[in-house]
Short mmCIF file of C-alpha atoms in Angstrom, two decimals:
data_model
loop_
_atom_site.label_atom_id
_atom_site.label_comp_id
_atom_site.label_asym_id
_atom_site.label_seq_id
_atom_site.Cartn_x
_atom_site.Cartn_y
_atom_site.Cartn_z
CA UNK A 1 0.00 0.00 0.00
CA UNK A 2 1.25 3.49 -1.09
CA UNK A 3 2.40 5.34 2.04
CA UNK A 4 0.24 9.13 1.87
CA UNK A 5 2.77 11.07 4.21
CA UNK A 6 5.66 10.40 1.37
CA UNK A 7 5.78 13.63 -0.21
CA UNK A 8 7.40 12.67 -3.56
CA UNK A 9 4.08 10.75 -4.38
CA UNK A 10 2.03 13.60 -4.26
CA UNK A 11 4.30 15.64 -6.27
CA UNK A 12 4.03 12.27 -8.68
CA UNK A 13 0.73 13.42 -8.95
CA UNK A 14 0.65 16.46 -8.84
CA UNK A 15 3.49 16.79 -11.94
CA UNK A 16 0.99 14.36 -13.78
CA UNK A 17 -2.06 16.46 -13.28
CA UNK A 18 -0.43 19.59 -14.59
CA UNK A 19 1.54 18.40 -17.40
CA UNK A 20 -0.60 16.73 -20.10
CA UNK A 21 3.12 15.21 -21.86
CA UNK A 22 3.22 11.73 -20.30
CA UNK A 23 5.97 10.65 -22.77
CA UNK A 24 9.36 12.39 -23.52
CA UNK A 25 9.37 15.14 -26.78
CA UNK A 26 12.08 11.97 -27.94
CA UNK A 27 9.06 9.14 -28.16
CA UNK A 28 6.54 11.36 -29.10
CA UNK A 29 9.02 12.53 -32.33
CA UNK A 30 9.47 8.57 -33.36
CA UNK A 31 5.94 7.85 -32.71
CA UNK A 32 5.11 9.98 -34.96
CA UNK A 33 8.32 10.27 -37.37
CA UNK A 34 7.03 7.52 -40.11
CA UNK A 35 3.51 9.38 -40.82
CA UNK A 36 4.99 13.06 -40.55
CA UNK A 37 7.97 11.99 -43.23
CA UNK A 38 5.40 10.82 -46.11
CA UNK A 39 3.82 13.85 -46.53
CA UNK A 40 5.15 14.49 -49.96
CA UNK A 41 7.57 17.92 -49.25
CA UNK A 42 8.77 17.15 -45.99
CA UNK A 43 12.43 16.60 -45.94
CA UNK A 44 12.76 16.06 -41.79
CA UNK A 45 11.29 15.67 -38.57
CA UNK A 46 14.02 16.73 -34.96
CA UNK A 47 13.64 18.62 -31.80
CA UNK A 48 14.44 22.19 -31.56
CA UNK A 49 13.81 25.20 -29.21
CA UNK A 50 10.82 27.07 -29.55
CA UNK A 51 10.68 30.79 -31.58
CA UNK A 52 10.21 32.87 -27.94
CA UNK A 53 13.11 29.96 -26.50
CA UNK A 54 10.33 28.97 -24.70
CA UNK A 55 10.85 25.25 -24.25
CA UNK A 56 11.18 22.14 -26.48
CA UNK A 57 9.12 21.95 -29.56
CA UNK A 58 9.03 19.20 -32.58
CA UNK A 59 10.15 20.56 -35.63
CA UNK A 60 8.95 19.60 -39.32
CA UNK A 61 11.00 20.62 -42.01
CA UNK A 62 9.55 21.34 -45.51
CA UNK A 63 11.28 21.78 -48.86
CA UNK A 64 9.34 24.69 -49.10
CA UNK A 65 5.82 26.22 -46.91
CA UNK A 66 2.34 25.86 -48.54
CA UNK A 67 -1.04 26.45 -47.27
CA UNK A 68 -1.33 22.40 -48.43
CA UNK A 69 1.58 21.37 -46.06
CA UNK A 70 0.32 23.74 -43.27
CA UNK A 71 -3.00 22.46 -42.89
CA UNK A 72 -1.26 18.68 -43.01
CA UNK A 73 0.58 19.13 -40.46
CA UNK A 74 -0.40 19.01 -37.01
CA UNK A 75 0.10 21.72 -34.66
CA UNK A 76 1.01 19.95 -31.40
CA UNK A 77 1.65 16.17 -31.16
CA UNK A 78 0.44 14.63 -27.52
CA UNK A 79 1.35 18.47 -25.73
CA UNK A 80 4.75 19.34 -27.49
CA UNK A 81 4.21 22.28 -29.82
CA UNK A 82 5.24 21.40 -33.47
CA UNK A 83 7.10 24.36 -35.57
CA UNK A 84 7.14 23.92 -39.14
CA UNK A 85 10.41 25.56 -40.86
CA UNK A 86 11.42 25.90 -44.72
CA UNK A 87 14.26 23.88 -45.24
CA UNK A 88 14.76 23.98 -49.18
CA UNK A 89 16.21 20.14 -50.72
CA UNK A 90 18.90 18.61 -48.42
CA UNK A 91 21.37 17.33 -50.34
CA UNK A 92 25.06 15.35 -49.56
CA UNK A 93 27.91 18.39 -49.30
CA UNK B 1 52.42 60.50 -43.97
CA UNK B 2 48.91 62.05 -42.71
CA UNK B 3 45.82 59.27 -43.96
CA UNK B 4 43.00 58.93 -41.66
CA UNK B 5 42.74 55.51 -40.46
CA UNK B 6 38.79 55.36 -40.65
CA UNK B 7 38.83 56.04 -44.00
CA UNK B 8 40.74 52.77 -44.94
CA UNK B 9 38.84 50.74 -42.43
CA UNK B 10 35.11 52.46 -43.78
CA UNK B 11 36.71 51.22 -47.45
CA UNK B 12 37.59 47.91 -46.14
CA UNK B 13 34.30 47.24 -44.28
CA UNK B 14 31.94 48.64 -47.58
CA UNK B 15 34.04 46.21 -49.39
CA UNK B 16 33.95 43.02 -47.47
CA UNK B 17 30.28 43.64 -46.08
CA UNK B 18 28.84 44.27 -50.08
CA UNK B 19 26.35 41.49 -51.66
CA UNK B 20 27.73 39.74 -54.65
CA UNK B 21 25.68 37.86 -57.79
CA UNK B 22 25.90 40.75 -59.81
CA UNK B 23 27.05 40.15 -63.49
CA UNK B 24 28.82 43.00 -63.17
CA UNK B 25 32.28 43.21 -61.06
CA UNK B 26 30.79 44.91 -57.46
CA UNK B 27 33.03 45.21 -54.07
CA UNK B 28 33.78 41.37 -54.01
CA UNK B 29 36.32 42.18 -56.60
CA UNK B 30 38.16 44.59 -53.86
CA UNK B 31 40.39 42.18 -51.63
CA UNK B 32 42.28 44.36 -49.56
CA UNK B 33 43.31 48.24 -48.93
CA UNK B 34 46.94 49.17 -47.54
CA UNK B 35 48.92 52.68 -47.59
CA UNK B 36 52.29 52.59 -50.39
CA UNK B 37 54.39 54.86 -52.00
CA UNK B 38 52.81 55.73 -55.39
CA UNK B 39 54.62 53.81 -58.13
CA UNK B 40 54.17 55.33 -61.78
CA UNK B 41 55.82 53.17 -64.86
CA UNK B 42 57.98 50.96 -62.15
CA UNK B 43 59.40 54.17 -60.18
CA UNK B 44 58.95 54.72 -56.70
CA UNK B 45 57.36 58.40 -56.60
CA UNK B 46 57.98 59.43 -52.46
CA UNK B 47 54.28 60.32 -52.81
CA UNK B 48 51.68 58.02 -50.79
CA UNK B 49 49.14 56.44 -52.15
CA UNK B 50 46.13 54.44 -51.24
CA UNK B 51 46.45 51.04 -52.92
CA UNK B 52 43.09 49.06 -53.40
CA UNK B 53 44.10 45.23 -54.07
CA UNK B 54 41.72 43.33 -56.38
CA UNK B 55 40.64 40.30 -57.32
CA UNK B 56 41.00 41.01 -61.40
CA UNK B 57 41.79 44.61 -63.04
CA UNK B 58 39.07 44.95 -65.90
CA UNK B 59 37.56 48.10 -67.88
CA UNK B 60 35.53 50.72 -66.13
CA UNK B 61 32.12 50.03 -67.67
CA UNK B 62 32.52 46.13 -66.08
CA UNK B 63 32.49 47.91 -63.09
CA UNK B 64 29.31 48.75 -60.67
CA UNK B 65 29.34 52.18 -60.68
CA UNK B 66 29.29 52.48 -56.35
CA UNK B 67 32.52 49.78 -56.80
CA UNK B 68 34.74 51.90 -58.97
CA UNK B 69 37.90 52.84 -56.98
CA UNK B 70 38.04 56.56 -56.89
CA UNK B 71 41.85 58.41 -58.31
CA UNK B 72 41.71 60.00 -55.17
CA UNK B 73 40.53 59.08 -51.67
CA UNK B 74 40.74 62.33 -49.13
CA UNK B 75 42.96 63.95 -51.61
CA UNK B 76 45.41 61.06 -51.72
CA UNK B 77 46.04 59.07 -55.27
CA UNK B 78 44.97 55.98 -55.58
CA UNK B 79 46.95 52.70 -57.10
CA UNK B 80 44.95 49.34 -57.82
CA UNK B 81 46.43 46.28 -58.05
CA UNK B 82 45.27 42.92 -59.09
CA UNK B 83 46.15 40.27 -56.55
CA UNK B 84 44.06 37.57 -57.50
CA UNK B 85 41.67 35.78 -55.38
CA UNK B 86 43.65 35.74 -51.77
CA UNK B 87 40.86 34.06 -49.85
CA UNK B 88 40.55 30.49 -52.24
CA UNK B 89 44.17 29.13 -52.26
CA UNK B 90 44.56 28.52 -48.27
CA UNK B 91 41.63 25.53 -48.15
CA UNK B 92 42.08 24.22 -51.85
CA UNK B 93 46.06 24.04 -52.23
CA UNK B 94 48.38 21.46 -51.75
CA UNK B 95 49.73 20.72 -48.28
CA UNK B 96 52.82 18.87 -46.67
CA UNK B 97 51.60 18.15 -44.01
CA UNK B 98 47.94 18.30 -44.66
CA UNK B 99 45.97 19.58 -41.43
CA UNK B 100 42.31 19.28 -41.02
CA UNK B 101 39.83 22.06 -42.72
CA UNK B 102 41.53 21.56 -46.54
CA UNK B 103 40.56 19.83 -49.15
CA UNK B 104 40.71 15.87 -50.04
CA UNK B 105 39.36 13.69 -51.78
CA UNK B 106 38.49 9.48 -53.41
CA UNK B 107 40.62 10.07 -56.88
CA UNK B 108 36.90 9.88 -58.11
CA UNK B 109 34.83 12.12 -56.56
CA UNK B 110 35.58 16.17 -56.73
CA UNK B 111 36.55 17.55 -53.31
CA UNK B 112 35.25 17.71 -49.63
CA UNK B 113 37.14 18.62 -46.65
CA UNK B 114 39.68 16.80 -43.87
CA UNK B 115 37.86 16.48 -41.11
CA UNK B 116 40.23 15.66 -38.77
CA UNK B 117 43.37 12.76 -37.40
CA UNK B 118 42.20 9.63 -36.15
CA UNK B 119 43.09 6.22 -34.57
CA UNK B 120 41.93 2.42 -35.25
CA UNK B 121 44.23 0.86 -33.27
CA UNK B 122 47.71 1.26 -34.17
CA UNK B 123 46.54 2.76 -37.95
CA UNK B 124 46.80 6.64 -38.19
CA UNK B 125 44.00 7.81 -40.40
CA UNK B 126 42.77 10.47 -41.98
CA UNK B 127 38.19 10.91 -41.23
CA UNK B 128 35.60 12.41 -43.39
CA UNK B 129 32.59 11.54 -45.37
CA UNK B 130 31.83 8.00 -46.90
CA UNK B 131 30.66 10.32 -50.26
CA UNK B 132 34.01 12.09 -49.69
CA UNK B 133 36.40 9.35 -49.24
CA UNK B 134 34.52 6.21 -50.44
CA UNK B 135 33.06 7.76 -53.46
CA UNK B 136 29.49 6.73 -52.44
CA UNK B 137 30.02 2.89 -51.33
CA UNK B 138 31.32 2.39 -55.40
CA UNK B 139 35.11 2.98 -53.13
CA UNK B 140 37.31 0.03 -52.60
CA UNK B 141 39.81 -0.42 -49.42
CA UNK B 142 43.32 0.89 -50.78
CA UNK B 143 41.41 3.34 -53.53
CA UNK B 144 44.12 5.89 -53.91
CA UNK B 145 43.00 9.59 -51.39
CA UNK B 146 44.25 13.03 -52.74
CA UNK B 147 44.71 15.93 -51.26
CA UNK B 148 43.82 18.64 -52.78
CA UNK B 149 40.94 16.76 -53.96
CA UNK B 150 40.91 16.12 -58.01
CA UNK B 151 38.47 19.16 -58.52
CA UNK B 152 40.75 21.57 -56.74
CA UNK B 153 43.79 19.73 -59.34
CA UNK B 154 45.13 16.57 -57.34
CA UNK B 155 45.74 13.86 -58.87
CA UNK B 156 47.18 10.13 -58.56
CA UNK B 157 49.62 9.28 -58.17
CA UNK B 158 51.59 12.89 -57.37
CA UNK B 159 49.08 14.44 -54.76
CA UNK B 160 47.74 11.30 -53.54
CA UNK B 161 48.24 11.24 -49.52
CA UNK B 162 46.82 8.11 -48.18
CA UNK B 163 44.63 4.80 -49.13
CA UNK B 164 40.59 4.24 -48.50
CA UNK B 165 40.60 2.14 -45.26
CA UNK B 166 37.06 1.49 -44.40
CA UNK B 167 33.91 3.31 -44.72
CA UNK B 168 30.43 2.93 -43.40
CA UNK B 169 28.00 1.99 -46.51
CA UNK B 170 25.21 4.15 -46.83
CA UNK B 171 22.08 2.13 -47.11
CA UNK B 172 19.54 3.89 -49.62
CA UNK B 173 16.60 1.68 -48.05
CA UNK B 174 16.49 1.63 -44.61
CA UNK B 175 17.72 4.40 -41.81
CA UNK B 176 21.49 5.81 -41.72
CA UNK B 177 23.36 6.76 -38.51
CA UNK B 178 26.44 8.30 -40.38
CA UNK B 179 28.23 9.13 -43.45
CA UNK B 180 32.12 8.46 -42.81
CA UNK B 181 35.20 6.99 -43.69
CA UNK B 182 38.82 6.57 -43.06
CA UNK B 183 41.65 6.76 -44.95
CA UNK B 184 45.57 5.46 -43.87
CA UNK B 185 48.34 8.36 -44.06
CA UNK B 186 51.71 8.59 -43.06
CA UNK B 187 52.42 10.66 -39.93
CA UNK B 188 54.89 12.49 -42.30
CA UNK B 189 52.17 13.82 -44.50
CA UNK B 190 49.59 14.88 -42.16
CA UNK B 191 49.53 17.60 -38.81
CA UNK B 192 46.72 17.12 -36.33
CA UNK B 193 46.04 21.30 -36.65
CA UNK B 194 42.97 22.27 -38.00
CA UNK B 195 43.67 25.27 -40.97
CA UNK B 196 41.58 27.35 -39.34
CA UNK B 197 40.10 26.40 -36.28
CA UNK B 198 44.47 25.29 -34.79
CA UNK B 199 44.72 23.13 -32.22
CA UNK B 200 41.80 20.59 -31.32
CA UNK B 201 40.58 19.76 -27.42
CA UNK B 202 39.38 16.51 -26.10
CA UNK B 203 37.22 15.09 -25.12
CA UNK B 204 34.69 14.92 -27.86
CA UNK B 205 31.32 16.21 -26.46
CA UNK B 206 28.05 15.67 -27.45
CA UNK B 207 25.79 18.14 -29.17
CA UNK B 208 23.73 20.54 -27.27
CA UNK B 209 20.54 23.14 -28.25
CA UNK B 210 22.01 26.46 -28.65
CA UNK B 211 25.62 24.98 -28.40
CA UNK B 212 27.83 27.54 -30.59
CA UNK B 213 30.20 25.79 -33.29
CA UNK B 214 32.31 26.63 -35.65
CA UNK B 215 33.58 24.86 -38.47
CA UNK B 216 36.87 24.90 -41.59
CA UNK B 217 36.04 23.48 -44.47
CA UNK B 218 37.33 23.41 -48.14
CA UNK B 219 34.40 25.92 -49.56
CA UNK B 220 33.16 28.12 -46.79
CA UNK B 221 35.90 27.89 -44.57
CA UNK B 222 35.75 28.89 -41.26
CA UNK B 223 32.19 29.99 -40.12
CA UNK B 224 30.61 30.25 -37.08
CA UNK B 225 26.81 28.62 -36.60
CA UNK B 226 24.74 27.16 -33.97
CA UNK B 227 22.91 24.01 -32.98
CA UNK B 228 19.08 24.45 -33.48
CA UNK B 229 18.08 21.27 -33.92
CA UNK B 230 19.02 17.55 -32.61
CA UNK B 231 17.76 14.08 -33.06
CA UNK B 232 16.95 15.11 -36.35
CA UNK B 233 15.48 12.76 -38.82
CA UNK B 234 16.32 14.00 -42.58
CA UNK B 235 15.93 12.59 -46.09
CA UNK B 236 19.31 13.42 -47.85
CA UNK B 237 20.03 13.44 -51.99
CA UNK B 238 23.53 11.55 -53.17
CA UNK B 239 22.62 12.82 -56.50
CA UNK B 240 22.94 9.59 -59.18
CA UNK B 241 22.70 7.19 -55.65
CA UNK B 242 19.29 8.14 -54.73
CA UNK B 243 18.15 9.84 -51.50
CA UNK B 244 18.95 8.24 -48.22
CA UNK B 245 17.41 8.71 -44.57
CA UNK B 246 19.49 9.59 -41.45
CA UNK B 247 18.18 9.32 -37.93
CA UNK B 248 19.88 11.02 -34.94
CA UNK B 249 21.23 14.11 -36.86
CA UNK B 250 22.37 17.64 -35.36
CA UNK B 251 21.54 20.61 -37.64
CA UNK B 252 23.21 23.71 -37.14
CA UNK B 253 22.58 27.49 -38.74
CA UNK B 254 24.84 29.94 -39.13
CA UNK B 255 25.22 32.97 -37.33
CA UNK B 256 25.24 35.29 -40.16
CA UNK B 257 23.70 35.76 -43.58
CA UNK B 258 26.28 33.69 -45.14
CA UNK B 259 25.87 30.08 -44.94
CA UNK B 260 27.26 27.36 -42.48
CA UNK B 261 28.18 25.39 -45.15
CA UNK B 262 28.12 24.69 -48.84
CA UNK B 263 29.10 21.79 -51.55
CA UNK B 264 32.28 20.63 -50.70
CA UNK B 265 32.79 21.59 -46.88
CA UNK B 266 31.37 17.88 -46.31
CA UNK B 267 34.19 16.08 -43.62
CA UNK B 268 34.28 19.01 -41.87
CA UNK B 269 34.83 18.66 -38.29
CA UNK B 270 32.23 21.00 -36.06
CA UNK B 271 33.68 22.20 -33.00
CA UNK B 272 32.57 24.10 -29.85
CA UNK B 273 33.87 26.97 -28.63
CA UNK B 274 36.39 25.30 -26.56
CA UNK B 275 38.03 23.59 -30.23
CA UNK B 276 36.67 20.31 -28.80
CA UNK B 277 34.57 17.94 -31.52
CA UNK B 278 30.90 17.88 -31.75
CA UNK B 279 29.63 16.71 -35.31
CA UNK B 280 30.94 15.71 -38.64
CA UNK B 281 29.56 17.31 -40.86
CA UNK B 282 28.07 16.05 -44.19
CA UNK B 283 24.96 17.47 -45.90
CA UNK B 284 22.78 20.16 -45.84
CA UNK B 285 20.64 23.08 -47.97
CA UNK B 286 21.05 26.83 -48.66
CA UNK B 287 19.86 27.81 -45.10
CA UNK B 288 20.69 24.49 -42.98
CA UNK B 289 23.71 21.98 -41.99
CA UNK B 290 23.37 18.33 -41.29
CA UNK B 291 26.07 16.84 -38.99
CA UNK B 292 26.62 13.33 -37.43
CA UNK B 293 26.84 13.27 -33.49
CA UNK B 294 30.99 12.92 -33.45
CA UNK B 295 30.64 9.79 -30.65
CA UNK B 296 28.11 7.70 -33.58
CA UNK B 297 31.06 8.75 -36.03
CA UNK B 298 34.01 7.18 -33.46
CA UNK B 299 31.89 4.02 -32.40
CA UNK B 300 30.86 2.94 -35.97
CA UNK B 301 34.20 3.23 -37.31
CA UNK B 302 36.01 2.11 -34.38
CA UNK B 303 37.87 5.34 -34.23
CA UNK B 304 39.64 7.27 -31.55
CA UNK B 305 40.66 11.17 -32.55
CA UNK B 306 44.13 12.70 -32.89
CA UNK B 307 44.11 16.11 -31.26
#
């Protein structure tokens, strides 16, 4: 039986309650990387930091940004904000 | 001799800070300004001048207008005199011994860039690209290196400094970790500087968000950048090979309006701030650079660096 008067089990709680991410940005990103790379003009999926540096956010890289590609890709995957950002082709160096 | 020194350094800055792409020659032809004496049919004159270096000496009307060099700057004559381009031979030339930050290349390919010394067990190697080195997977183990690389005019068997050793093949079908090779050298023929970037620190670390890095490379040569993205999944072109996929990349933007990197920079080494190894560097696009995590690069090849 859980014992109440241990503190860190409320704050268990407490950090579930308040944050709606139960995985890390990491799974959520390869959860999700198979379906967000084949949308035709995406060239990449990583983690990045947020425009205001504001925390974590997935990033989606495009060839190049379209109303099309905007409305197919999702704005937040499972809490973590998602930041789409022109890329043009990648290509070996 | 009385010569304000703003006005060289306001000439200097309009010159280096211009846009180029014009058909016409702009500031990029300007290379460099310095105080002389004036010199008129070979004779030394006693009078000063202000001499403008440039890249080529052509006729006025090939000239933008704003980019014309003036026959007198605060009253003082002016001399121009074509240098050549200064700024292309340090990364592309011929060096004994070659450091890290130049160019090198598979006698097949055109040219990327030393990244940097390395160890598999008592073998002292050269380490860059796969595409660099291994032409693409199409490379065989003892494939004669160069260095310059043959675009930049090095050729077998007079330039060539070291044999393919092993690479990691790039699979076109299922997920990539890296794109690297080795190469064996002599100690003779190779220096553990960096062109640019001197003396390297270990250990290696691993990338960070917001971690500054710079880089030397063959093209670009040193810039500056910084990490904005890890654990980067990106689809990358090998041209004729196809288009491959790498998981676990860094990508890293670059500071300024110029870019991080460009065609043939690929085997650069990225570095922090402190000169220790980050990334290797191998692909990217007009805005963004595409790097291996160094430790990925050292564990699949079995590689320890020389710093």
């Amino acid at each position: 039986m859980a014992d109440f008067a241990d503190r860190s089990f409320f704050q268990g709680i407490r950090v579930m309650r308040q944050n709606p991410k139960s995985s890390s940005i990491e799974k959520v990103m390869s959860k999700h990387e198979a379906a967000i790379m084949a949308i035709p003009g995406v060239t990449g999926i990583g983690i990045g930091i947020g425009d205001q540096q504001s925390g974590l956010v997935i990033k989606v890289y495009v060839e190049r940004k379209t109303p099309e590609l905007e409305m197919r890709i999702p704005k937040e995957l499972e809490g973590y904000p998602v930041k789409t950002e022109e890329t043009g082709e990648f290509r070996a160096f | 001799m009385r010569l304000e020194k703003s006005l060289i350094l306001d000439v200097v800055e309009e010159a280096l800070s211009a846009p180029s792409g014009t058909k016409l020659y702009g500031f990029e032809n300007i290379k460099g300004v310095g105080i002389s004496e004036k010199i008129i049919n070979g004779w030394l004159t006693l009078d000063p001048s202000v001499t403008v270096y440039v890249a080529a000496k052509v006729p006025l009307n090939e000239i933008q207008e704003e980019a014309r060099v003036p026959e007198k700057i605060g009253g003082v004559p002016t001399d121009v005199v074509e240098i050549g381009e200064i700024d292309a031979f340090p990364f592309k030339g011929r060096y004994r011994p070659a450091p890290g930050g130049v160019s090198v290349g598979h006698f097949q390919i055109t040219a990327g860039t030393i990244g940097c010394l390395v160890k598999k067990g008592g073998l002292l190697c050269i380490l860059s690209n796969n595409h660099v080195l291994a032409n693409v997977n199409r490379g065989n183990p003892g494939d004669p290196v160069v260095q310059p690389g043959p675009i930049d005019g090095g050729h077998v068997p007079a330039d060539s400094i070291g044999k393919l050793t092993t690479f990691i093949p790039i699979d076109f079908t299922n997920p990539n970790a890296v794109d690297c090779a080795i190469a064996e050298v002599q100690s003779k023929l190779v220096t553990q500087q960096n062109q640019a970037l001197g003396k390297l620190k270990l250990p290696v670390v691993p990338a960070q968000l917001n971690m500054l890095v710079n880089k030397c490379g063959r093209t670009t040569q040193l810039t500056r950048g910084r990490i904005t993205d890890i654990n980067a999944t990106v689809r990358v072109g090998y041209g004729s090979s196809g288009t491959a996929v790498f998981q676990r990349q860094v990508i890293v933007q670059s500071l300024n309006a110029n870019p991080f990197s460009q065609g043939g920079d690929s085997g650069s080494l990225i570095v922090n701030e402190a000169n220790q190894p980050v990334a290797l560097l191998f692909a990217g696009s007009a805005s963004h650079t595409i790097a291996n995590p160094i430790q990925s690069v050292l564990g699949a090849l079995g590689v320890t660096v020389v710093a």
